[in-house]
């Protein structure tokens, strides 16, 4: 488990704890300022009866100082669904905050930055999904949780990277529409032994009456994970032949195949905690790497980190403080969309 520092700690105590944990990755003068901001956020959080959820991709000083819970999108969705606090402050991106609102609509959900979007979520619209459903009538739609509420509302069930293959296999259907991540879809197709087509890339695909394919995908991509290449892997293996390389399944299938392990953010965290390998490398968002390294100081993490998610990077301690002070930015979802999206998200949560 990645440790989270307590709410009750003073700025001075927080500074010492953060120094101990993050002294290698965050400059000292910055830690001092951040500790003061974090202490004020924690004070206000208690005063306003709020809970702070922090995604694994948050920058290390924020990640280790203010969240009550940290984790991947599925963990945080579960926390959001069951909290009895009046306010949920979501330190993550918009689609995650929307998922919190979908699962617990009576709470006020705040996203600290209005600019925290996602290239993958932006790659598909509700109209795109309706068009696919018209083209492939009766075929169930599985939507990755990294989508906006109106897209989820058009779906039968959502999934995360940790349960995508299980969700596809749980459906009583030979054919599945899987949206919107091209690479995750290809990785799931390989894992489940299915043939995948991308009708938007090649319109001839899927125009016949015979369904000789089993998965229908969409060309959306995560702008972070698509950047890792086979050359990155070859170069690092040349320098460190004993390195264990872990990749997120939003990386390309070629990259995943060349790695030693592929799994969701949580699966990678567990793997690092348990590995006996002399050194490891993570092909994923770089703040997550720093957060894992801070929690496992006895293990050597190689840093290939040039890939910071620009959307996650929008969430700062300053913005989180302003969010609590000014009650911004409130997540609103029209009721009919919220209701339909909830069915798909709740099915995902129930599937585990
Ligand atoms: S890491 Fe990729 S999928 Fe996650 S928020 Fe950033 S762009 Fe979206």
XYZ file of C-alpha atoms and ligand atoms in Angstrom:
360
model
C 0.000 0.000 0.000
C 1.228 3.489 -0.825
C 1.305 5.499 2.449
C -0.804 8.656 2.749
C 0.079 11.282 5.364
C -2.549 12.200 7.983
C -5.094 15.083 8.066
C -4.233 16.206 11.562
C -0.557 16.950 10.874
C 0.753 20.524 11.112
C 2.637 22.192 8.230
C 5.947 21.621 10.046
C 5.229 17.948 10.684
C 4.027 17.498 7.097
C 7.207 19.117 5.826
C 9.375 16.676 7.797
C 7.348 13.678 6.644
C 7.374 14.849 3.024
C 11.108 15.508 3.200
C 11.666 11.985 4.417
C 9.564 10.466 1.657
C 10.143 12.849 -1.267
C 13.461 14.552 -0.502
C 15.039 12.835 -3.533
C 12.420 13.950 -6.051
C 11.111 17.365 -4.915
C 13.415 20.356 -4.167
C 13.443 21.350 -0.496
C 12.152 24.936 -0.871
C 9.217 23.556 -2.873
C 8.442 20.964 -0.205
C 8.181 23.698 2.424
C 5.633 25.693 0.411
C 3.721 22.538 -0.480
C 3.575 21.390 3.143
C 1.947 24.700 4.120
C -0.600 24.456 1.322
C -1.328 20.831 2.200
C -1.868 21.614 5.882
C -4.376 24.355 4.985
C -6.194 22.028 2.551
C -6.418 19.331 5.227
C -7.808 21.841 7.738
C -10.441 23.088 5.272
C -11.315 19.561 4.223
C -12.310 18.678 7.784
C -14.169 21.995 8.258
C -16.197 21.444 5.065
C -16.802 17.744 5.663
C -15.040 16.836 2.407
C -13.139 13.774 1.253
C -10.197 14.050 -1.156
C -9.608 11.253 -3.654
C -6.176 11.208 -5.305
C -5.402 9.322 -8.498
C -2.077 7.476 -8.757
C -0.947 9.979 -11.420
C -1.020 12.996 -9.097
C 2.288 14.779 -8.550
C 4.208 13.261 -5.596
C 3.849 16.119 -3.053
C 0.074 16.309 -3.555
C -0.291 12.538 -3.737
C 1.417 11.977 -0.394
C -0.113 14.858 1.580
C -3.833 15.556 1.053
C -5.818 12.554 -0.299
C -7.827 10.463 2.137
C -7.674 7.689 -0.433
C -5.357 7.088 -3.369
C -5.666 4.514 -6.122
C -6.649 3.847 -9.713
C -9.942 4.897 -11.245
C -11.810 1.779 -10.071
C -10.593 2.111 -6.456
C -11.570 5.750 -6.374
C -14.949 5.080 -7.997
C -15.658 2.623 -5.174
C -14.592 5.170 -2.545
C -16.770 7.823 -4.156
C -19.777 5.497 -4.197
C -19.650 4.818 -0.475
C -18.495 8.093 1.081
C -20.814 9.859 3.528
C -18.963 13.192 3.224
C -20.843 16.188 1.773
C -18.138 17.059 -0.753
C -15.904 14.854 -2.906
C -12.808 16.686 -4.176
C -11.464 14.645 -7.062
C -7.742 15.067 -7.686
C -7.763 13.404 -11.075
C -9.299 14.258 -14.448
C -12.830 15.165 -15.481
C -14.063 11.712 -16.500
C -13.086 10.392 -13.052
C -14.909 13.195 -11.253
C -17.936 12.509 -13.458
C -17.812 8.841 -12.488
C -17.831 9.873 -8.811
C -20.925 12.021 -9.443
C -22.620 9.181 -11.361
C -22.088 6.786 -8.448
C -22.983 9.235 -5.669
C -25.219 11.913 -7.224
C -26.391 13.473 -3.956
C -22.834 14.669 -3.133
C -21.139 17.795 -4.432
C -18.227 16.662 -6.598
C -15.440 19.193 -7.208
C -12.691 18.994 -9.832
C -9.886 21.425 -8.866
C -9.057 22.402 -12.474
C -11.527 22.957 -15.300
C -8.716 22.066 -17.744
C -8.131 18.509 -16.495
C -9.429 16.611 -19.548
C -8.099 13.485 -21.313
C -7.063 12.795 -24.925
C -8.686 9.379 -24.790
C -12.018 10.579 -23.410
C -12.054 13.362 -26.018
C -11.561 10.828 -28.846
C -15.193 9.714 -28.978
C -18.635 11.325 -28.667
C -22.059 9.971 -27.789
C -23.078 10.496 -31.452
C -20.159 8.264 -32.544
C -21.411 5.485 -30.261
C -24.993 5.837 -31.524
C -23.707 5.549 -35.102
C -21.790 2.360 -34.268
C -24.874 0.898 -32.584
C -26.882 1.600 -35.728
C -24.226 -0.061 -37.871
C -23.978 -3.113 -35.591
C -27.463 -3.503 -34.108
C -27.790 -5.672 -31.027
C -24.022 -5.851 -30.412
C -23.244 -4.956 -26.752
C -21.093 -1.873 -26.128
C -18.232 -2.050 -23.616
C -16.816 1.368 -22.812
C -13.562 2.039 -21.041
C -14.122 4.134 -17.928
C -11.878 6.828 -19.501
C -14.861 8.387 -21.314
C -17.318 11.178 -20.579
C -20.723 10.598 -19.027
C -22.729 10.954 -22.264
C -20.608 8.217 -23.886
C -21.051 5.970 -20.855
C -24.799 6.588 -21.109
C -24.800 4.953 -24.581
C -22.980 1.873 -23.270
C -24.080 -1.454 -21.826
C -21.199 -1.794 -19.397
C -18.001 0.059 -18.512
C -14.612 -1.465 -17.761
C -11.202 -0.453 -16.451
C -7.808 -1.690 -17.620
C -7.813 -4.184 -14.747
C -11.107 -5.868 -15.632
C -11.457 -5.200 -19.396
C -10.866 -8.808 -20.499
C -13.154 -10.174 -17.772
C -15.939 -7.762 -18.756
C -15.665 -8.756 -22.438
C -15.759 -12.442 -21.501
C -18.689 -11.957 -19.127
C -20.982 -10.873 -21.962
C -23.215 -13.441 -23.539
C -22.312 -12.341 -27.067
C -19.952 -13.525 -29.792
C -19.339 -9.931 -30.885
C -18.558 -6.881 -28.740
C -18.069 -3.181 -29.477
C -15.087 -2.056 -27.355
C -14.451 1.698 -27.059
C -12.495 3.972 -27.348
C -8.867 2.870 -26.724
C -7.343 1.238 -29.794
C -4.369 -0.251 -27.965
C -6.309 -1.521 -24.967
C -8.795 -3.096 -27.407
C -5.984 -4.831 -29.299
C -4.420 -6.044 -26.034
C -7.789 -7.353 -24.824
C -8.435 -8.990 -28.211
C -5.145 -10.828 -27.908
C -5.799 -11.837 -24.303
C -9.270 -13.155 -25.092
C -8.311 -14.690 -28.459
C -10.667 -12.471 -30.451
C -10.306 -10.889 -33.865
C -10.733 -7.087 -33.838
C -11.707 -4.640 -36.600
C -11.676 -0.835 -36.737
C -14.528 0.154 -39.082
C -13.693 3.867 -38.859
C -10.151 3.239 -40.140
C -11.222 0.984 -42.967
C -14.889 1.530 -43.896
C -14.944 -1.771 -45.805
C -14.590 -3.482 -42.458
C -17.928 -4.222 -40.916
C -19.983 -3.343 -43.971
C -20.883 -6.953 -44.769
C -23.743 -8.894 -43.259
C -21.507 -11.699 -41.939
C -19.857 -10.951 -38.599
C -16.534 -12.775 -39.029
C -14.920 -10.596 -36.357
C -15.545 -10.595 -32.627
C -14.484 -7.139 -31.440
C -15.211 -3.755 -32.983
C -12.814 -1.013 -31.884
C -12.281 2.740 -32.137
C -9.044 4.638 -32.873
C -8.742 6.553 -29.568
C -5.402 6.690 -27.792
C -3.902 7.855 -24.532
C -1.389 10.540 -25.482
C 0.908 9.378 -22.674
C 1.059 5.622 -23.192
C 1.189 5.759 -26.993
C 4.609 7.450 -26.718
C 6.523 4.393 -25.469
C 8.328 2.518 -28.250
C 10.177 -0.724 -28.923
C 13.375 1.354 -29.193
C 12.898 2.564 -25.598
C 12.760 -1.058 -24.463
C 15.728 -2.196 -26.578
C 17.891 0.706 -25.323
C 17.140 0.103 -21.673
C 17.658 -3.675 -21.947
C 21.021 -3.061 -23.615
C 22.170 -0.954 -20.654
C 20.476 -3.029 -17.914
C 19.975 -6.639 -19.078
C 18.465 -7.655 -15.696
C 15.773 -4.960 -15.642
C 12.137 -6.014 -15.282
C 9.908 -3.856 -17.499
C 6.235 -3.246 -16.742
C 3.808 -1.640 -19.209
C 0.286 -0.291 -18.906
C -2.158 -1.955 -21.357
C -2.819 1.456 -22.962
C 0.677 1.018 -24.532
C 0.815 -0.484 -28.032
C 0.499 -4.299 -28.303
C 4.084 -4.466 -29.650
C 5.396 -2.653 -26.571
C 3.283 -4.789 -24.230
C 4.555 -7.976 -25.902
C 8.195 -6.871 -25.458
C 7.742 -6.202 -21.720
C 7.935 -8.629 -18.810
C 4.569 -7.711 -17.351
C 1.503 -5.690 -18.307
C -1.216 -4.619 -15.916
C -3.371 -1.798 -14.625
C -1.861 0.855 -12.353
C -2.845 -1.134 -9.272
C -1.495 -4.380 -10.696
C 1.831 -2.649 -11.403
C 1.987 -1.274 -7.850
C 1.446 -4.780 -6.440
C 4.028 -6.234 -8.804
C 6.686 -3.722 -7.676
C 5.872 -4.373 -4.008
C 6.393 -8.098 -4.516
C 9.199 -8.251 -7.072
C 12.651 -9.491 -6.147
C 14.129 -8.109 -9.379
C 17.258 -5.973 -8.851
C 15.732 -3.072 -10.784
C 12.520 -2.267 -12.585
C 11.194 0.185 -15.151
C 7.611 1.390 -15.545
C 6.219 2.334 -18.952
C 3.466 4.573 -17.674
C 2.762 8.098 -16.501
C 5.859 9.466 -14.761
C 4.304 10.841 -11.547
C 2.943 7.394 -10.875
C 6.513 6.064 -11.197
C 7.760 8.643 -8.684
C 4.938 7.783 -6.262
C 5.764 4.073 -6.445
C 9.491 4.774 -6.048
C 8.800 6.904 -2.932
C 6.776 4.046 -1.429
C 9.442 1.410 -2.246
C 12.745 3.137 -1.423
C 14.632 -0.161 -1.056
C 14.008 -1.046 -4.727
C 15.750 0.532 -7.684
C 13.458 2.133 -10.247
C 15.043 3.143 -13.548
C 13.744 6.476 -14.787
C 12.770 6.760 -18.427
C 10.354 9.393 -17.512
C 9.635 12.049 -20.006
C 5.932 11.404 -20.220
C 3.807 13.412 -17.818
C 0.072 13.511 -18.500
C -0.673 17.185 -19.241
C -4.241 16.759 -17.972
C -3.338 15.195 -14.627
C -0.663 17.864 -14.343
C -3.398 20.523 -14.203
C -4.263 19.456 -10.656
C -2.076 21.316 -8.174
C -2.165 21.943 -4.441
C -2.930 25.619 -5.175
C -5.957 24.690 -7.307
C -7.143 22.150 -4.765
C -7.072 24.801 -2.037
C -8.975 27.226 -4.283
C -11.434 24.448 -5.096
C -12.316 23.992 -1.424
C -12.326 27.742 -0.714
C -14.528 28.687 -3.687
C -16.487 25.464 -4.179
C -15.188 25.034 -7.740
C -15.480 23.370 -10.278
C -18.767 21.630 -9.564
C -19.475 18.553 -11.712
C -22.995 18.662 -13.178
C -24.496 15.891 -15.322
C -28.009 16.085 -16.850
C -30.304 13.668 -15.041
C -31.188 11.388 -17.975
C -27.502 10.977 -18.909
C -26.550 10.382 -15.297
C -29.225 7.709 -14.888
C -28.230 5.792 -18.041
C -24.486 6.124 -17.365
C -25.024 4.833 -13.818
C -26.323 1.495 -15.130
C -23.123 0.915 -17.135
C -20.800 2.067 -14.330
C -22.597 0.107 -11.609
C -22.301 -3.075 -13.700
C -18.542 -2.471 -13.907
C -18.215 -1.929 -10.164
C -20.240 -5.089 -9.492
C -17.947 -7.108 -11.793
C -14.930 -6.068 -9.689
S -2.794 9.357 -18.792
Fe -3.799 9.135 -20.785
S -5.788 8.167 -20.312
Fe -4.967 9.010 -18.375
S -5.848 11.074 -18.242
Fe -3.836 11.298 -19.233
S -4.324 11.232 -21.430
Fe -6.116 10.410 -20.352
